[in-house]
Amino acid sequence: MLDVTPLTEGWTLRHEGAALSAAVPGCVHTDLLAAGVIADPFLGRNETEVAWVGRRDWTYDVALPATSGHEQTDLVFDGLDTAAQIRLDGQLLGSVRNMHRSYRFDVTGLGGPLSVHFTSAYGAAEAVRDRLGERPSAYPEPFPYLRKMACSFGWDWGPTLVTAGIWRPVRLEHWSTARIARVRPLVTVERGVGRVELAVDVERTRVEAGLTVEARAGGVRACGTIDGTSGTVLLEIPGPELWWPRGYGEQRLYDVELTLSDAHGPLDAWRRRIGFRTLELDRRADAHGSGFTFVVNGVRLFARGVNWIPDDALPSRITPERYRHRLRQAAAAGVDLVRVWGGGIYESEDFYDACDELGLMVWQDFPFACAAYPEEQPLRGEVEAEARENVVRLMPHPSLVLWNGNNENLWGFKDWDWERRLAGDSWGEGYYLGLLPRVVAELDPTRPYAAGSPWSGSWDHHPNDPAHGTHHSWEVWNRTDYADYRLHVPRFVAEFGWQAPPAYATLRRALPGEALAPDSPGMLHHQKADDGNGKLERGLARHFPPPEGDFDRWHYLNQVNQARAVAAGIEHWRAHWPVCAGTVLWQLNDCWPVTSWAAIDGDGRAKPLYHELRRLYADRLLTLQPRTGGLVLAAVNQSAQPWRGTVRLRRMSVEGVTTGETTLDLSAAARAVGELLVPTELRPAGPKEFLVADADGLRALHFPVPDREVPYPSPRFDVTVAPGAVTVTAHTLVRDLLLQADRLDPAAEADTGLVTLLPGERVTIGVRGWETLDERAETAARSALYCVEPTR
C-alpha cells in the first residue's frame, strides 16, 4: 500500500542570513509573529508596520528523510503560496506560481536538504503586469496577475497582508506498481436508484501489471479493471436516502471507498463521503424576466444565503474546529446557502465536509474578483490547471450546488469603463464564457455553472439587470436610503449589505489604549471602505439624530441601522417569492477586526445583525410591507406545512395606548406567501402611532416615519439578574433594546439581539460567560443595555 510521511517538523525559515523556526503548514507572517519579530498586524495600525514582509523573498528549509523501499517516492505539496522554486540537494525540482493548486515531484532515490524559495508575490505579479500590460481593477494592487488569494492585497474590509509560505500540508508518498492519481465521482439519482460512477485515473511504474478497482458504498460492491491508466466502476444503490438542504430534510451521507489492487494485493485507496440528491437551476424566461431558482430533489427553494470570505487574513491559521464553529453559527441563523466569494480561495475539505453535514448549500466562485484578468500565458495555463483540480476535488460534496465564474467582472466590463480602457486587450471573458464552463461540463456535468455574479445570462441584457439572473444591490448602501430596497424585486439578490462597527470588546482588543471615536486613528485604519464613515453617517442621519461626541451611542445606533437595513431588504424580497428566489447577505464573517458589512466580527462575536438573521431567515416570517394602495401583512412560509392561524393587529400610540385593534385569519400555503391588506382604519397616521402584528409567537412592527421624527417616551424598565440570565421588564415602549454582553465581560455572549418591548412586556436574555452575581451585577447589566432614546 501507499505509505505517507508527513513533513511537519524541522522546518527553518530564512531571510537574508537570519533563520528562525517555522511551522508547516503556515506562512511567513505566522512564523514571524511566533518569533516576536513582528507585532500583531491586526492591532492598532501595525498592518502598515509589517508591509515590508510581503515585499521580501523567503526560504523554507528542511532535511528530507531517507526514501523507503518502494519503487517511487513523490514530494507532494497541497498548497504553496505562491511563486516559488523547489530544490532538493541543490537540484531544481520545479517552479510554481499558483496558490490554488497542489504540486507533485518525483524524488525517487533523492535525499538531502529541501528548500522552497518564495519570491515576493509583488515582484512576481508586477513582472507579469509589465509584460502583459496594465488591466483595470477596483484596487491599485497587482492581484490580477498572479493566481493568489486576491484579498491578500487588501480589500474594502480587509488588511493588506501579502502572505508567502507552505500554507497547506506537505508530505512524501511512497508507492510501488501504481497509485490512484484521480477519482472523479459522478453522483446521480435516477428512478429511485442512486448511481455513483467512479472514473479512475492511475499512475504506474510498471505498465504490464494487471490492475483492478473495487468500490463499496451503502452495502453495495462493484469491481472494474484498469485499461492502461484509466477505468470506470459503477455502483447502483436502490432507494437511497436523499441529502437535503437544512430545513428541508436530513443530510444523509454515504461513505464511498475505492481500492486499487494488483495480483499481489491492495496498492492504494480513495475514500470520500457523498450524498444523493437531484439538482437543477431554473433559469427559464417568464413574465417577470428570467429566473434563478435552485431546485433540490424537486423542491423549489428560496435561498437564505450569506457570502463567505476567508475567515482569517492569514488563512493557514483556520482550523477544522474554526470552520465548523463558524458554519454552525451560519446554520443557527437560518442560513441554508453559503457563497464562497471569488476574491478568496477554494476552501479546505473541512469547510465542505461541515457544509455537507449541516445542510448548507455551497455556491463556489472561481477565484476572480473585481478586476480584468489577462488571458495570456502564464496565467491561462494556471487557470485551467487549478480549475480542473478543484472541480474534481470538490465534486464529491453534495452541498456544492453551483460553480460561478467570477465576482463582478462581467458587470465591471460593462459599467466601470473597462471596455474603453482595455482597448481590445483580454480581460477574462474567455475564462468565464469559454474555458471554465467547458471544464465544468467535461468534469462535473451534474452541477450548473453561472458565468458570473451578477450576470443576466447573456449580453442581451445588462449584467446587473435585476429582472434577469443574479443581481448585486449596492446602490442603496453607496448612495441612498435602505428603504429603497423596496423599489425593485430582483430575481436573485447575490450581494447586498450595510456596514456597522464590530463589537465593543473587539474594538477594545484591536485598538488598545485608544480613546475610541468614529474618526480616531485606529478606527479610521480599521475602516477600509471608500468613504465608509461618510456612508455610515449619511445612512444614520436619515433615521436618527447624530449622536455627536457620544461614541457608545454612535456604536449602538450604527449596529441598529445595519440590522434595520438588512431587514428592510430581506423582508421585502422574501415577501415577493417566487419572483425573487434568494438573498445572499454580504457578508457572514470578517477576516480581522474591522468596521464592515459582516454579521459576525473578526473576533467571532455576533453583531445584532446576526441575531436579526435568525428572525429574517426563519421558516416563517411575519412582515408589514408598504405597497401601492396600502399596507400589506405578508406571511412568508418556507416550511413544508400550511400556515393557518389568527393575526392580531394593533394600532398603538408611542405612549403605549391601543387606539385600534382587530383579528384576522392568516393563511399561507406550504413554501408560499400569504398576504392580508391592513384595514385602512388601523394604518398608523403620523409620527405618534405605529402598528403591531402578532401571530404564532411572531411579531411585525411598522412605524410610518423615521425614528428621528418619532416622539419616543423616555424608556423606563426594570432589570433583574439571575445565573445566566438578564430579565428586562418594560414600563414604556422600549425600542430595539440590546444587551451588549461583551461590555460585561469580553468572554460573555447574549443569546438575544435587538428586541422591542411594549409597556408591561418582558424579555429574558440568556448570557454565557458572565459569572458575576454580586450586588453590582444589576448595575453592570443596566449599563450594558442600550435602546432607542427620545430625540434631544
Coordinates of N, CA and C in Angstrom, one line a residue, residues 597-727:
W597 N -19.5 45.0 6.7 CA -20.8 44.5 6.4 C -21.1 43.2 7.1
A598 N -20.2 42.6 7.9 CA -20.3 41.3 8.4 C -21.3 41.2 9.5
A599 N -21.9 40.0 9.7 CA -22.8 39.7 10.8 C -22.0 39.2 12.0
I600 N -20.9 38.6 11.8 CA -20.0 38.1 12.8 C -18.7 38.8 12.7
D601 N -18.2 39.4 13.7 CA -17.0 40.3 13.5 C -15.7 39.5 13.5
G602 N -14.6 40.1 13.4 CA -13.3 39.5 13.2 C -12.8 38.7 14.4
D603 N -13.4 39.0 15.6 CA -13.1 38.2 16.8 C -14.1 37.1 17.0
G604 N -15.0 36.9 16.1 CA -16.0 35.9 16.2 C -17.2 36.2 17.0
R605 N -17.4 37.5 17.3 CA -18.5 38.0 18.1 C -19.7 38.3 17.2
A606 N -20.9 37.9 17.6 CA -22.1 38.2 16.8 C -22.5 39.7 17.0
K607 N -22.7 40.4 15.9 CA -23.4 41.7 15.9 C -24.9 41.5 16.0
P608 N -25.6 42.6 16.3 CA -27.1 42.5 16.3 C -27.6 41.9 15.0
L609 N -27.0 42.2 13.9 CA -27.4 41.7 12.6 C -27.5 40.2 12.6
Y610 N -26.5 39.5 13.3 CA -26.6 38.1 13.3 C -27.9 37.6 13.9
H611 N -28.2 38.1 15.1 CA -29.5 37.7 15.7 C -30.7 38.1 14.9
E612 N -30.6 39.2 14.2 CA -31.7 39.6 13.3 C -31.9 38.6 12.2
L613 N -30.8 38.0 11.7 CA -30.9 37.0 10.6 C -31.7 35.8 11.1
R614 N -31.6 35.4 12.3 CA -32.4 34.3 12.8 C -33.9 34.5 12.6
R615 N -34.3 35.8 12.8 CA -35.7 36.1 12.5 C -36.0 36.1 11.0
L616 N -35.1 36.8 10.3 CA -35.3 37.0 8.9 C -35.3 35.8 8.1
Y617 N -34.4 34.8 8.5 CA -34.3 33.6 7.7 C -35.0 32.4 8.3
A618 N -35.9 32.6 9.3 CA -36.7 31.5 9.9 C -37.6 31.0 8.8
D619 N -38.1 29.8 9.0 CA -39.0 29.2 8.1 C -40.3 30.1 7.9
R620 N -40.7 30.7 9.0 CA -41.9 31.6 9.0 C -41.5 33.0 9.4
L621 N -41.9 33.9 8.6 CA -41.6 35.3 8.8 C -42.9 36.1 8.6
L622 N -43.1 37.0 9.6 CA -44.2 38.0 9.5 C -43.7 39.3 9.2
T623 N -44.2 40.0 8.2 CA -43.6 41.3 7.8 C -44.8 42.3 7.3
L624 N -44.7 43.5 7.7 CA -45.6 44.6 7.2 C -44.9 45.3 6.1
Q625 N -45.5 45.4 4.9 CA -44.9 45.9 3.8 C -45.7 47.0 3.2
P626 N -45.1 48.3 3.1 CA -45.8 49.3 2.3 C -45.9 49.0 0.8
R627 N -47.1 49.0 0.3 CA -47.3 48.7 -1.1 C -48.2 49.8 -1.7
T628 N -48.2 49.9 -3.0 CA -49.1 50.8 -3.7 C -50.5 50.4 -3.3
G629 N -51.2 51.4 -2.8 CA -52.6 51.1 -2.4 C -52.8 50.7 -1.0
G630 N -51.7 50.6 -0.2 CA -51.9 50.3 1.2 C -50.8 49.6 1.9
L631 N -51.1 49.1 3.1 CA -50.1 48.4 3.9 C -50.5 47.0 3.9
V632 N -49.5 46.1 3.6 CA -49.8 44.7 3.5 C -49.1 43.9 4.6
L633 N -49.8 42.9 5.2 CA -49.2 42.0 6.1 C -48.9 40.7 5.2
A634 N -47.6 40.4 5.1 CA -47.2 39.2 4.4 C -46.8 38.1 5.4
A635 N -47.3 36.9 5.2 CA -46.9 35.7 6.0 C -46.1 34.9 5.1
V636 N -44.8 34.9 5.3 CA -43.8 34.1 4.4 C -43.7 32.8 5.1
N637 N -44.0 31.7 4.3 CA -44.0 30.4 4.9 C -43.1 29.5 4.1
Q638 N -41.8 29.3 4.5 CA -40.9 28.4 3.8 C -41.0 27.0 4.3
S639 N -41.9 26.7 5.3 CA -42.0 25.4 5.8 C -42.8 24.5 4.9
A640 N -42.7 23.2 5.1 CA -43.4 22.2 4.3 C -44.9 22.1 4.7
Q641 N -45.3 22.8 5.7 CA -46.7 22.7 6.2 C -47.5 24.0 5.9
P642 N -48.7 23.9 5.6 CA -49.5 25.2 5.5 C -49.5 26.0 6.8
W643 N -49.6 27.3 6.8 CA -49.6 28.1 7.9 C -51.0 28.8 8.0
R644 N -51.7 28.3 9.0 CA -53.0 28.9 9.2 C -53.2 29.3 10.7
G645 N -53.7 30.5 10.9 CA -53.8 31.0 12.3 C -54.5 32.3 12.3
T646 N -54.4 33.0 13.4 CA -55.0 34.3 13.6 C -54.0 35.3 13.9
V647 N -54.1 36.4 13.2 CA -53.2 37.5 13.4 C -53.9 38.6 14.2
R648 N -53.2 39.2 15.2 CA -53.8 40.3 16.0 C -53.1 41.5 15.5
L649 N -53.9 42.5 15.1 CA -53.4 43.8 14.6 C -53.7 44.9 15.6
R650 N -52.7 45.7 16.0 CA -53.0 46.8 17.0 C -52.3 48.0 16.5
R651 N -53.1 49.1 16.4 CA -52.6 50.4 16.2 C -52.4 51.0 17.5
M652 N -51.1 51.5 17.8 CA -50.8 51.9 19.1 C -50.1 53.3 19.1
S653 N -50.3 54.0 20.1 CA -49.5 55.3 20.3 C -48.2 55.0 20.9
V654 N -47.2 55.9 20.7 CA -45.9 55.7 21.3 C -46.0 55.7 22.8
E655 N -47.0 56.2 23.4 CA -47.2 56.2 24.9 C -47.7 54.8 25.3
G656 N -48.0 53.9 24.4 CA -48.4 52.6 24.7 C -49.9 52.3 24.8
V657 N -50.7 53.3 24.3 CA -52.2 53.1 24.3 C -52.6 52.5 23.0
T658 N -53.5 51.5 23.1 CA -54.0 50.9 21.9 C -55.2 51.7 21.3
T659 N -55.0 52.2 20.1 CA -56.0 53.1 19.5 C -56.9 52.4 18.5
G660 N -56.6 51.2 18.2 CA -57.4 50.4 17.3 C -56.9 48.9 17.2
E661 N -57.9 48.0 17.1 CA -57.5 46.6 17.1 C -58.4 45.7 16.4
T662 N -57.9 44.6 15.8 CA -58.7 43.6 15.2 C -57.9 42.3 15.1
T663 N -58.7 41.2 14.8 CA -58.0 40.0 14.5 C -58.5 39.5 13.1
L664 N -57.6 38.9 12.4 CA -57.8 38.4 11.0 C -57.3 37.0 10.9
D665 N -58.0 36.3 10.0 CA -57.5 34.9 9.7 C -56.3 35.0 8.8
L666 N -55.2 34.3 9.1 CA -54.0 34.3 8.4 C -53.9 32.9 7.7
S667 N -53.4 32.9 6.4 CA -53.2 31.7 5.7 C -52.1 31.8 4.7
A668 N -51.2 30.8 4.7 CA -50.1 30.8 3.7 C -49.9 29.3 3.4
A669 N -49.9 28.9 2.1 CA -49.7 27.5 1.8 C -48.2 27.2 2.0
A670 N -47.9 25.9 2.0 CA -46.5 25.5 2.2 C -45.7 26.1 1.1
R671 N -44.4 26.5 1.5 CA -43.5 27.1 0.5 C -44.1 28.3 -0.3
A672 N -44.9 29.1 0.4 CA -45.6 30.2 -0.3 C -45.8 31.4 0.6
V673 N -46.3 32.4 0.1 CA -46.5 33.7 0.8 C -48.0 34.0 0.8
G674 N -48.6 34.3 2.0 CA -49.9 34.8 2.1 C -50.0 36.2 2.4
E675 N -50.9 37.0 1.9 CA -51.0 38.4 2.1 C -52.4 38.8 2.6
L676 N -52.3 39.8 3.5 CA -53.6 40.4 4.0 C -53.4 42.0 3.9
L677 N -54.4 42.6 3.4 CA -54.4 44.1 3.4 C -54.8 44.6 4.7
V678 N -54.0 45.4 5.3 CA -54.3 46.0 6.6 C -55.5 47.0 6.5
P679 N -56.5 46.8 7.3 CA -57.6 47.7 7.2 C -57.2 49.2 7.3
T680 N -57.9 50.0 6.5 CA -57.5 51.4 6.5 C -57.5 52.1 7.9
E681 N -58.5 51.7 8.7 CA -58.6 52.3 10.0 C -57.5 52.0 11.0
L682 N -56.7 50.9 10.6 CA -55.7 50.5 11.5 C -54.3 51.0 11.1
R683 N -54.2 51.6 9.9 CA -52.9 52.1 9.5 C -52.5 53.3 10.3
P684 N -51.3 53.3 10.8 CA -50.9 54.4 11.7 C -50.7 55.7 10.9
A685 N -51.1 56.8 11.5 CA -51.1 58.1 10.8 C -50.2 59.0 11.6
G686 N -49.1 59.4 11.0 CA -48.2 60.4 11.7 C -47.2 59.8 12.6
P687 N -46.4 60.6 13.2 CA -45.2 60.1 13.9 C -45.5 59.5 15.3
K688 N -46.7 59.7 15.8 CA -47.0 59.2 17.2 C -47.7 57.9 17.2
E689 N -47.9 57.2 16.1 CA -48.5 55.9 16.1 C -47.7 54.9 15.3
F690 N -47.9 53.6 15.7 CA -47.2 52.5 14.9 C -48.2 51.3 15.0
L691 N -47.9 50.3 14.2 CA -48.7 49.1 14.0 C -48.0 47.9 14.5
V692 N -48.7 47.1 15.3 CA -48.1 45.8 15.8 C -48.9 44.7 15.2
A693 N -48.3 43.6 14.6 CA -48.9 42.4 14.2 C -48.3 41.2 14.9
D694 N -49.2 40.4 15.5 CA -48.7 39.3 16.3 C -49.4 38.0 15.8
A695 N -48.7 36.9 15.5 CA -49.3 35.7 15.1 C -48.3 34.5 15.4
D696 N -48.8 33.5 16.2 CA -48.0 32.3 16.4 C -46.6 32.7 17.0
G697 N -46.5 33.6 17.9 CA -45.3 33.9 18.6 C -44.4 34.8 17.7
L698 N -44.8 35.2 16.5 CA -44.0 36.1 15.7 C -44.6 37.5 15.7
R699 N -43.8 38.5 15.5 CA -44.2 39.9 15.6 C -43.7 40.7 14.4
A700 N -44.5 41.6 13.9 CA -44.0 42.6 12.9 C -44.4 43.9 13.4
L701 N -43.6 44.9 13.1 CA -43.8 46.3 13.5 C -43.7 47.2 12.3
H702 N -44.5 48.2 12.3 CA -44.5 49.2 11.2 C -44.6 50.6 11.8
F703 N -43.5 51.4 11.7 CA -43.5 52.8 12.1 C -43.5 53.6 10.8
P704 N -44.5 54.5 10.6 CA -44.6 55.2 9.3 C -43.6 56.3 9.0
V705 N -42.8 56.6 10.0 CA -41.8 57.7 9.8 C -40.5 57.3 10.4
P706 N -39.4 57.9 10.0 CA -38.1 57.6 10.6 C -38.1 57.8 12.1
D707 N -37.2 57.2 12.8 CA -37.1 57.3 14.2 C -36.8 58.7 14.7
R708 N -36.1 59.5 13.9 CA -35.8 60.9 14.3 C -37.0 61.7 14.4
E709 N -38.1 61.3 13.8 CA -39.4 62.0 13.8 C -40.4 61.5 14.9
V710 N -40.0 60.3 15.5 CA -40.9 59.7 16.4 C -40.7 60.3 17.8
P711 N -41.7 60.8 18.5 CA -41.6 61.3 19.8 C -41.6 60.2 20.9
Y712 N -40.5 59.4 20.9 CA -40.4 58.3 21.9 C -40.5 58.9 23.3
P713 N -41.1 58.1 24.2 CA -41.0 58.5 25.6 C -39.6 58.1 26.1
S714 N -39.3 58.7 27.2 CA -38.0 58.2 27.9 C -38.2 56.8 28.3
P715 N -37.3 55.9 27.9 CA -37.5 54.5 28.2 C -37.4 54.2 29.7
R716 N -38.4 53.5 30.3 CA -38.3 53.0 31.7 C -38.5 51.5 31.7
F717 N -37.6 50.9 32.4 CA -37.7 49.4 32.5 C -36.9 49.0 33.8
D718 N -37.3 47.8 34.3 CA -36.6 47.2 35.4 C -35.7 46.1 34.9
V719 N -34.6 45.9 35.7 CA -33.6 44.9 35.3 C -33.4 44.0 36.5
T720 N -33.5 42.6 36.3 CA -33.1 41.7 37.3 C -32.1 40.7 36.7
V721 N -31.2 40.2 37.5 CA -30.1 39.3 37.1 C -30.2 38.0 37.9
A722 N -30.1 36.9 37.1 CA -30.0 35.6 37.7 C -28.9 34.9 37.0
P723 N -28.4 33.7 37.5 CA -27.4 33.0 36.9 C -27.7 32.7 35.4
G724 N -26.9 33.2 34.5 CA -27.0 33.0 33.1 C -28.2 33.8 32.4
A725 N -28.7 34.8 33.1 CA -29.9 35.5 32.5 C -30.0 36.9 33.0
V726 N -30.4 37.8 32.1 CA -30.8 39.1 32.4 C -32.2 39.3 32.0
T727 N -33.1 39.7 32.9 CA -34.5 40.0 32.5 C -34.8 41.4 32.6

